[in-house]
Amino acid sequence: MILLTVIARVADGLPLSASVQEEDQPGRDLQQYQSQAKQLCRKLSPQSPDHCTLEAGVMNFHYLIEEGICYLCLCEASFPKKIAFAYLKHLHNEFYDQYGGKVSRVTRPYSFIEFDTYIQKTKKTYVDSRARRNLGSINTELQDVQRIMVANIEEVLQRGESLSALDTKANNLSSLSKKYRSDAKYLNTRSTYAKVAAVAVFFITLIVYVRFWWL
Amino acid sequence: MSAPGSTNPSSSGSYSQSSTPNGGAAPPRQNGPAQTYPSMYASTGYYGPPPHQQSYPTIPAHSTSVPNKTSITNSAQSANYYENNHQQQHHVYSQQPFQQQQQHPPYATPGSYYGQQPYHGVPTTVQHPQQQQNPSLVPAPAVGPGAPLYPIVSYPSVPGSGQYGTLSPSQSTSTPGVMPIQMSAPLHQYNSSQPTSTPPVHPGYGGAPPSQMVPTVNGQGTTAHQHYDPSHQAPQSYDSYGRVTHSTGGPAADRPPSGTPSTSVHSSPGHHQGIYEIQIFKFQCLTLNVSPSFSLPYSGGETSSSTTGSASPLPNSYDSLEGGSYPDSMPPSNDMTNQAQSYSSYGYHTMQPAYRQGPASRSDSSPSHDLYGQPSYQQYSQPFPDLSQLSAALGGLSGVPELEVEALRPVNLLQERNLLPPRPLEAPEPNLSADLRKVNCSPQTFRCTLTSVPQTQALLNKARLPLGLLLHPFRDLQQLPVITSNTIVRCRSCRTYINPFVTFLDQRRWKCNLCYRVNDVPDEFMYNPVTRSYGEPHKRPEVQNATVEFIASSDYMLRPPQPAVYLFVLDVSHNAVEAGYLKYLCDSILENLDKLPGDTRTRIGFLTFDSTIHFYNLQEGLSQPQMLVVSDIDDVFIPSHDSLMVNLKESKELVKDLLTSLPAMFSQSRETHSALGPALQAAFKLMSPTGGRVTVFLTQLPTLGAGMLQSREDPNQRSSSKGVQHLGPATDFYKKLALDCSGQQIGVDLFLLSSQYADLTSLACMSKYSAGSIFYYPSFHHLHNPAQLEKFQRDLGRYLTRKIGFEAVMRIRCTKGLSIHTFHGNFFVRSTDLLSLANVNPDSAFAVQMSIEDSLADSSLACFQAALLYTSNKGKRRIRVHTLCLPVVNQLSDVYAGADVQAITCLLANMAIDRSISSSLSDARDALVNAVVDLVSAYKSNVSSLQQSGLVVPASMRLFPLYILALLKQRALRTGTSTRLDERVFAMCEFKTQPLQQLMRMVHPDLYRLDNMSDQGALHLNDTVVPQPPLLHLSAERVSRDGAFLMDCGNVFYLWIGKCCNEMFIRDVLGCPNYASIPPNMNHIPELETPLSERVRAFLDWLQDNRAFSSTIHVVRDDASAKSTFFLHLVEDRTDSASSYSEFLQHIQQQMSK
């Protein structure tokens, strides 16, 4: 079952089109996956591997990057990887035909949302097991699905974040230590002053005492 | 430029980032605590390394009242606040499951944008104790480092102490400010009960593209996200909503380790208030007062504590304004700006010299010749000095001062009888400088009851007038600047959109006009796409127009924009077949099928019901539509999933097939029952994946299944003295359903075509809370009631083709010091000030009541901004922003001079309707009368210097008693006459949702004499002459038998033909030879070639212009039975049960002398 399909521009993660599977199981909440998909699109860069499967609990994200466009779908973990990628490839062919030239120019998110209609139709043919048989070509075409990289979604999303968190903490530490240092300096100065003052007072008293009572 | 703004960064930067930004601009209440903690850590040197902070034990004791959760955030120097926060919280609380609910609030709100929180009010109360118990559930270990600090943190005192000098007096906490935070805390907690909805961790600060400056998923709406601002100043972007979430997040973060008992002590009052507040919003009821007069907004009680925000930021803003130059070049004298000066240079007083047209003696220093432009709004005049000075000069000559004085002229109502202006009343012009007036929001969109906002609540109370706004946000506009840009420029602290009333301090900084925070101008904003020039941010369209629309970035979406989805739920019981609406409806849909707003994704579906529910399979490829019947109405299920809501483009032929055959399919139906409730449940299930619009057509009381209703009306009691009963819903089924729908972005519109009582009171709930609209056609019958049929067809034409916005939210912001406390209209209040509108249509309006919490003395302008975020039918996410700017005055006479009598009447009507539902009708009527009495006595005792007897009111309010009398005779509020309950309830619904113009015509119709129209003052529009006959008072004495009179009641025109009417008029206009031959049910004006006919039609067309729903016209003969309806609208006359205008005035006078 393909639950969610997102097409986005890799350069800046701008979503171009999307399709959400209507829920037959109302209990399931896609919200979390939607936001993960959104983040994922932003995370991707031209350097990312162009075929990848990301595990997210009971679901898998599969994505495909072609021509600077990322095709991302969310499937149940049991859904065959082969078909998922064939589906993405199919989407790419059609999408690139229709909108390929315009992709780099758009600024508005979901500019090609109308592609949704096509996505839904395509999805049906791939999800329906009977129709799938007709797509015999997939079997031969798609080579080494096995070699597609598998990673965990959390890792991908949090990559870099732990670094930045570390960075933050380091910054905090350094600023705190600076502050501590200045505080300490201040305290030191103060205590020095206090000592000096105490000594001065003692001597003054002594002098006065000596001056008036002894002489 | 403001002192704290600039000093803070340096001084407090090392402690806490959060304190920095607040210094200059953020509301003071937030400031105090934000800075308190950091400085305390610092002072005692206990400030541990970040990992420890989360478990920092002392803070929790105060966390409820401290919004800022500083213990975590303050260390976030440059860090992305979000991620920092997020991770840490996860870290800690994963071991404490029961904390989950609190932990997630900030994230949950956006999640729930798509609606996981069905009912707020009730669950909140449930949630509440749980939350309080939390601390006690956790053992309270006195954790070392925090303990010593503990006593120091006494909440109110600390901010003032400001050991490290970061606090200016202005920033000390004001308790009232904190209150709203607490109020909404429980709400958010409930929202948060879905931990799964935790939205994405936004990308770290490294790779964020510029568009992520505002990574809020629903930035304008979803408050919770607003502070996850990954950009440098993360923590400063708390606005009031941000703070809300903080307050909830705060406890969550801080509490568990400590669990000091004092936490609950601290938190409980706040939470109690929270519940109270939510209930208010939920039911949108009036703030109830025991006395029968309207409680003019909150009396000062809660807000009594100090408003110390005065010291620094605000006057400074006007320094710069008045100086009109950049801070460094500001002349020193400007620093002395005080209230008087700013007024004199700008406000009402300046008008007077101009009025006198002479070198009037002026006590102050402002240059008297540059009344408008120069002194106060240099800022604007600077870019285009010539133009502004010109317009300033024009403004001085344009007679505004006369208007002002005219508005204040005392009018003795007992003596002056001709009160009506010759032309329908226009909205009063706010007393602003010409530049501002030029860019101000159109009064048709945004109107305030007092165009001069009083400075304090005390002054407002003294004036005895309500303060509120009337909004028509999604109105059809002729022209609207649409802005596409990567960054939508908004204030960092209050999230206000940049608007014409902000001030540019220099090229790179602008000051928010709502919270006075100084913001940076992003690079992109420096470029002006209109003029293709760089470096002129003040000429951008956002800054030149008070109404703009932004194309939102994907940060404003939680899911891909939904397609336009329409579901029609049709009643096909015997009763419906009898009424015969089906054929006309299907014809109308067929006709407009191509005009339905949408794109290639548009989906459509049909569902019919009698005692069973029928679905229609319209899957592409079928030869004809298939009907699927579900007879199990107790447990409704959807028989087929993807073929019931179909793509309109692909299945158009099938849809057409269905629509042509549908009327005949049920013509033999003998089924009298109606299972509306189950049908609605089915509709909800069908629509919930996408959201969209459900249109329900109903002809009788639902009698089967869930949501069945009983007849509650006893016709014999209509006129009884017991008052009107059953104004409240009989069951909460429809409300619950509507809330579910609202959560799934489904709007439900109701067309009720019933001849019998159908309990509209209960049914209306389904539209009220899902932001739908309600149409009612009493005694609809396709043969016997052609007038209703015609109206139905016209309404449908408009309804099907009008614009529509999906998954919308609206938020209204106003200048610091003002607060909104009650909303009117069809919507659901999601958090304290976020209206959730599943659908938004261009014909519905909203009203809000406001109170003045803090004195507005520091500013001379008050601004209001309404932002509506919606998905257009083409799948574009857009934000429509309206900004209104009004002067602030400190004299009662100025308040009266700026009173907008129509807006006041409409707001009072809304309040009266709430009152009649929550209390009783007679109570509401008394309150309306008291509103007049209060006004007259307040004016008499405070302003009017003349000791004349009689009823004296300012000229601006001279129509007020008349309008109130008309209101009392309205169907919604009248007594005595036999008003059917459904009609009354429908009238009430209309009051809540109709835009002001329409409402005023309904309350007080316009009456014109048509048979002797002259060309005097006629308008010339595109070769047609539109005569402008004068308005007449609504009294039978103005109606003479030898004339023809047109009454414009908003959605219907009555053309009354007198018995001795000029034969030429009858012949030339109506096409009938004489009076006797006028047919009794004449519903149109024939298109005759005579000059008189042309002029009448030109006038009628002109009146119809810009009206959403075209009005029907009834030609009424003097002797026809319809005559009584015509005369019923003559509100100044006496009717069986209601007094005439003069009697009403006498009544007022008696009340006053009591």
PDB file of N, CA, C and O in Angstrom, chain A residues 27-57:
ATOM      1  N   GLY A  27      -8.085   4.951  11.962  1.00  0.00           N
ATOM      2  CA  GLY A  27      -7.263   5.077  13.164  1.00  0.00           C
ATOM      3  C   GLY A  27      -5.859   5.572  12.869  1.00  0.00           C
ATOM      4  O   GLY A  27      -5.253   6.263  13.660  1.00  0.00           O
ATOM      5  N   ARG A  28      -5.367   5.236  11.705  1.00  0.00           N
ATOM      6  CA  ARG A  28      -3.968   5.517  11.441  1.00  0.00           C
ATOM      7  C   ARG A  28      -3.758   7.011  11.174  1.00  0.00           C
ATOM      8  O   ARG A  28      -4.505   7.631  10.451  1.00  0.00           O
ATOM      9  N   ASP A  29      -2.746   7.502  11.723  1.00  0.00           N
ATOM     10  CA  ASP A  29      -2.509   8.932  11.587  1.00  0.00           C
ATOM     11  C   ASP A  29      -1.278   9.187  10.730  1.00  0.00           C
ATOM     12  O   ASP A  29      -0.175   8.830  11.087  1.00  0.00           O
ATOM     13  N   LEU A  30      -1.514   9.812   9.623  1.00  0.00           N
ATOM     14  CA  LEU A  30      -0.408  10.029   8.691  1.00  0.00           C
ATOM     15  C   LEU A  30       0.361  11.309   8.985  1.00  0.00           C
ATOM     16  O   LEU A  30       1.385  11.577   8.390  1.00  0.00           O
ATOM     17  N   GLN A  31      -0.186  12.083   9.902  1.00  0.00           N
ATOM     18  CA  GLN A  31       0.383  13.398  10.136  1.00  0.00           C
ATOM     19  C   GLN A  31       1.878  13.349  10.395  1.00  0.00           C
ATOM     20  O   GLN A  31       2.663  14.092   9.828  1.00  0.00           O
ATOM     21  N   GLN A  32       2.230  12.401  11.245  1.00  0.00           N
ATOM     22  CA  GLN A  32       3.629  12.306  11.638  1.00  0.00           C
ATOM     23  C   GLN A  32       4.496  12.002  10.422  1.00  0.00           C
ATOM     24  O   GLN A  32       5.557  12.597  10.234  1.00  0.00           O
ATOM     25  N   TYR A  33       4.001  11.103   9.595  1.00  0.00           N
ATOM     26  CA  TYR A  33       4.784  10.728   8.422  1.00  0.00           C
ATOM     27  C   TYR A  33       4.862  11.885   7.441  1.00  0.00           C
ATOM     28  O   TYR A  33       5.866  12.098   6.777  1.00  0.00           O
ATOM     29  N   GLN A  34       3.778  12.634   7.373  1.00  0.00           N
ATOM     30  CA  GLN A  34       3.796  13.781   6.464  1.00  0.00           C
ATOM     31  C   GLN A  34       4.875  14.766   6.848  1.00  0.00           C
ATOM     32  O   GLN A  34       5.602  15.294   6.001  1.00  0.00           O
ATOM     33  N   SER A  35       4.956  14.992   8.146  1.00  0.00           N
ATOM     34  CA  SER A  35       5.963  15.977   8.539  1.00  0.00           C
ATOM     35  C   SER A  35       7.365  15.401   8.377  1.00  0.00           C
ATOM     36  O   SER A  35       8.298  16.114   8.035  1.00  0.00           O
ATOM     37  N   GLN A  36       7.478  14.095   8.594  1.00  0.00           N
ATOM     38  CA  GLN A  36       8.785  13.486   8.360  1.00  0.00           C
ATOM     39  C   GLN A  36       9.174  13.613   6.891  1.00  0.00           C
ATOM     40  O   GLN A  36      10.323  13.923   6.571  1.00  0.00           O
ATOM     41  N   ALA A  37       8.200  13.382   6.039  1.00  0.00           N
ATOM     42  CA  ALA A  37       8.471  13.484   4.606  1.00  0.00           C
ATOM     43  C   ALA A  37       8.934  14.890   4.259  1.00  0.00           C
ATOM     44  O   ALA A  37       9.860  15.097   3.479  1.00  0.00           O
ATOM     45  N   LYS A  38       8.275  15.844   4.874  1.00  0.00           N
ATOM     46  CA  LYS A  38       8.608  17.234   4.605  1.00  0.00           C
ATOM     47  C   LYS A  38      10.045  17.537   5.022  1.00  0.00           C
ATOM     48  O   LYS A  38      10.807  18.171   4.287  1.00  0.00           O
ATOM     49  N   GLN A  39      10.385  17.057   6.193  1.00  0.00           N
ATOM     50  CA  GLN A  39      11.759  17.293   6.654  1.00  0.00           C
ATOM     51  C   GLN A  39      12.760  16.598   5.768  1.00  0.00           C
ATOM     52  O   GLN A  39      13.816  17.135   5.462  1.00  0.00           O
ATOM     53  N   LEU A  40      12.380  15.389   5.403  1.00  0.00           N
ATOM     54  CA  LEU A  40      13.294  14.605   4.585  1.00  0.00           C
ATOM     55  C   LEU A  40      13.615  15.348   3.297  1.00  0.00           C
ATOM     56  O   LEU A  40      14.764  15.440   2.878  1.00  0.00           O
ATOM     57  N   CYS A  41      12.570  15.911   2.696  1.00  0.00           N
ATOM     58  CA  CYS A  41      12.780  16.628   1.445  1.00  0.00           C
ATOM     59  C   CYS A  41      13.751  17.784   1.642  1.00  0.00           C
ATOM     60  O   CYS A  41      14.524  18.110   0.755  1.00  0.00           O
ATOM     61  N   ARG A  42      13.668  18.389   2.786  1.00  0.00           N
ATOM     62  CA  ARG A  42      14.581  19.511   3.020  1.00  0.00           C
ATOM     63  C   ARG A  42      15.994  19.031   3.281  1.00  0.00           C
ATOM     64  O   ARG A  42      16.958  19.731   2.999  1.00  0.00           O
ATOM     65  N   LYS A  43      16.091  17.864   3.861  1.00  0.00           N
ATOM     66  CA  LYS A  43      17.408  17.325   4.191  1.00  0.00           C
ATOM     67  C   LYS A  43      18.182  16.904   2.948  1.00  0.00           C
ATOM     68  O   LYS A  43      19.403  16.902   2.949  1.00  0.00           O
ATOM     69  N   LEU A  44      17.420  16.484   1.958  1.00  0.00           N
ATOM     70  CA  LEU A  44      18.102  15.899   0.809  1.00  0.00           C
ATOM     71  C   LEU A  44      18.915  16.952   0.077  1.00  0.00           C
ATOM     72  O   LEU A  44      18.549  18.117   0.003  1.00  0.00           O
ATOM     73  N   SER A  45      20.010  16.500  -0.446  1.00  0.00           N
ATOM     74  CA  SER A  45      20.834  17.400  -1.242  1.00  0.00           C
ATOM     75  C   SER A  45      21.263  16.621  -2.479  1.00  0.00           C
ATOM     76  O   SER A  45      21.097  15.401  -2.527  1.00  0.00           O
ATOM     77  N   PRO A  46      21.779  17.306  -3.458  1.00  0.00           N
ATOM     78  CA  PRO A  46      22.206  16.590  -4.671  1.00  0.00           C
ATOM     79  C   PRO A  46      23.229  15.504  -4.351  1.00  0.00           C
ATOM     80  O   PRO A  46      23.413  14.573  -5.144  1.00  0.00           O
ATOM     81  N   GLN A  47      23.876  15.610  -3.203  1.00  0.00           N
ATOM     82  CA  GLN A  47      24.857  14.595  -2.864  1.00  0.00           C
ATOM     83  C   GLN A  47      24.234  13.342  -2.277  1.00  0.00           C
ATOM     84  O   GLN A  47      24.893  12.323  -2.130  1.00  0.00           O
ATOM     85  N   SER A  48      22.979  13.436  -1.897  1.00  0.00           N
ATOM     86  CA  SER A  48      22.357  12.268  -1.282  1.00  0.00           C
ATOM     87  C   SER A  48      22.316  11.131  -2.294  1.00  0.00           C
ATOM     88  O   SER A  48      22.266  11.361  -3.500  1.00  0.00           O
ATOM     89  N   PRO A  49      22.307   9.906  -1.788  1.00  0.00           N
ATOM     90  CA  PRO A  49      22.190   8.772  -2.701  1.00  0.00           C
ATOM     91  C   PRO A  49      20.870   8.861  -3.455  1.00  0.00           C
ATOM     92  O   PRO A  49      19.861   9.278  -2.881  1.00  0.00           O
ATOM     93  N   ASP A  50      20.863   8.504  -4.733  1.00  0.00           N
ATOM     94  CA  ASP A  50      19.631   8.774  -5.466  1.00  0.00           C
ATOM     95  C   ASP A  50      18.618   7.642  -5.394  1.00  0.00           C
ATOM     96  O   ASP A  50      17.485   7.813  -5.823  1.00  0.00           O
ATOM     97  N   HIS A  51      18.969   6.518  -4.862  1.00  0.00           N
ATOM     98  CA  HIS A  51      17.952   5.531  -4.515  1.00  0.00           C
ATOM     99  C   HIS A  51      18.143   5.232  -3.043  1.00  0.00           C
ATOM    100  O   HIS A  51      19.238   4.896  -2.636  1.00  0.00           O
ATOM    101  N   CYS A  52      17.115   5.326  -2.295  1.00  0.00           N
ATOM    102  CA  CYS A  52      17.307   5.041  -0.885  1.00  0.00           C
ATOM    103  C   CYS A  52      16.004   4.613  -0.243  1.00  0.00           C
ATOM    104  O   CYS A  52      14.924   5.039  -0.641  1.00  0.00           O
ATOM    105  N   THR A  53      16.115   3.750   0.719  1.00  0.00           N
ATOM    106  CA  THR A  53      14.960   3.335   1.493  1.00  0.00           C
ATOM    107  C   THR A  53      15.229   3.699   2.940  1.00  0.00           C
ATOM    108  O   THR A  53      16.301   3.406   3.475  1.00  0.00           O
ATOM    109  N   LEU A  54      14.255   4.332   3.535  1.00  0.00           N
ATOM    110  CA  LEU A  54      14.422   4.731   4.922  1.00  0.00           C
ATOM    111  C   LEU A  54      13.361   4.047   5.751  1.00  0.00           C
ATOM    112  O   LEU A  54      12.171   4.100   5.433  1.00  0.00           O
ATOM    113  N   GLU A  55      13.800   3.416   6.806  1.00  0.00           N
ATOM    114  CA  GLU A  55      12.839   2.709   7.654  1.00  0.00           C
ATOM    115  C   GLU A  55      12.310   3.656   8.705  1.00  0.00           C
ATOM    116  O   GLU A  55      13.063   4.347   9.374  1.00  0.00           O
ATOM    117  N   ALA A  56      11.002   3.654   8.832  1.00  0.00           N
ATOM    118  CA  ALA A  56      10.386   4.472   9.870  1.00  0.00           C
ATOM    119  C   ALA A  56       9.351   3.609  10.556  1.00  0.00           C
ATOM    120  O   ALA A  56       8.173   3.636  10.217  1.00  0.00           O
ATOM    121  N   GLY A  57       9.793   2.813  11.483  1.00  0.00           N
ATOM    122  CA  GLY A  57       8.878   1.942  12.203  1.00  0.00           C
ATOM    123  C   GLY A  57       8.244   0.931  11.270  1.00  0.00           C
ATOM    124  O   GLY A  57       8.948   0.235  10.539  1.00  0.00           O
TER     125      GLY A  57
END
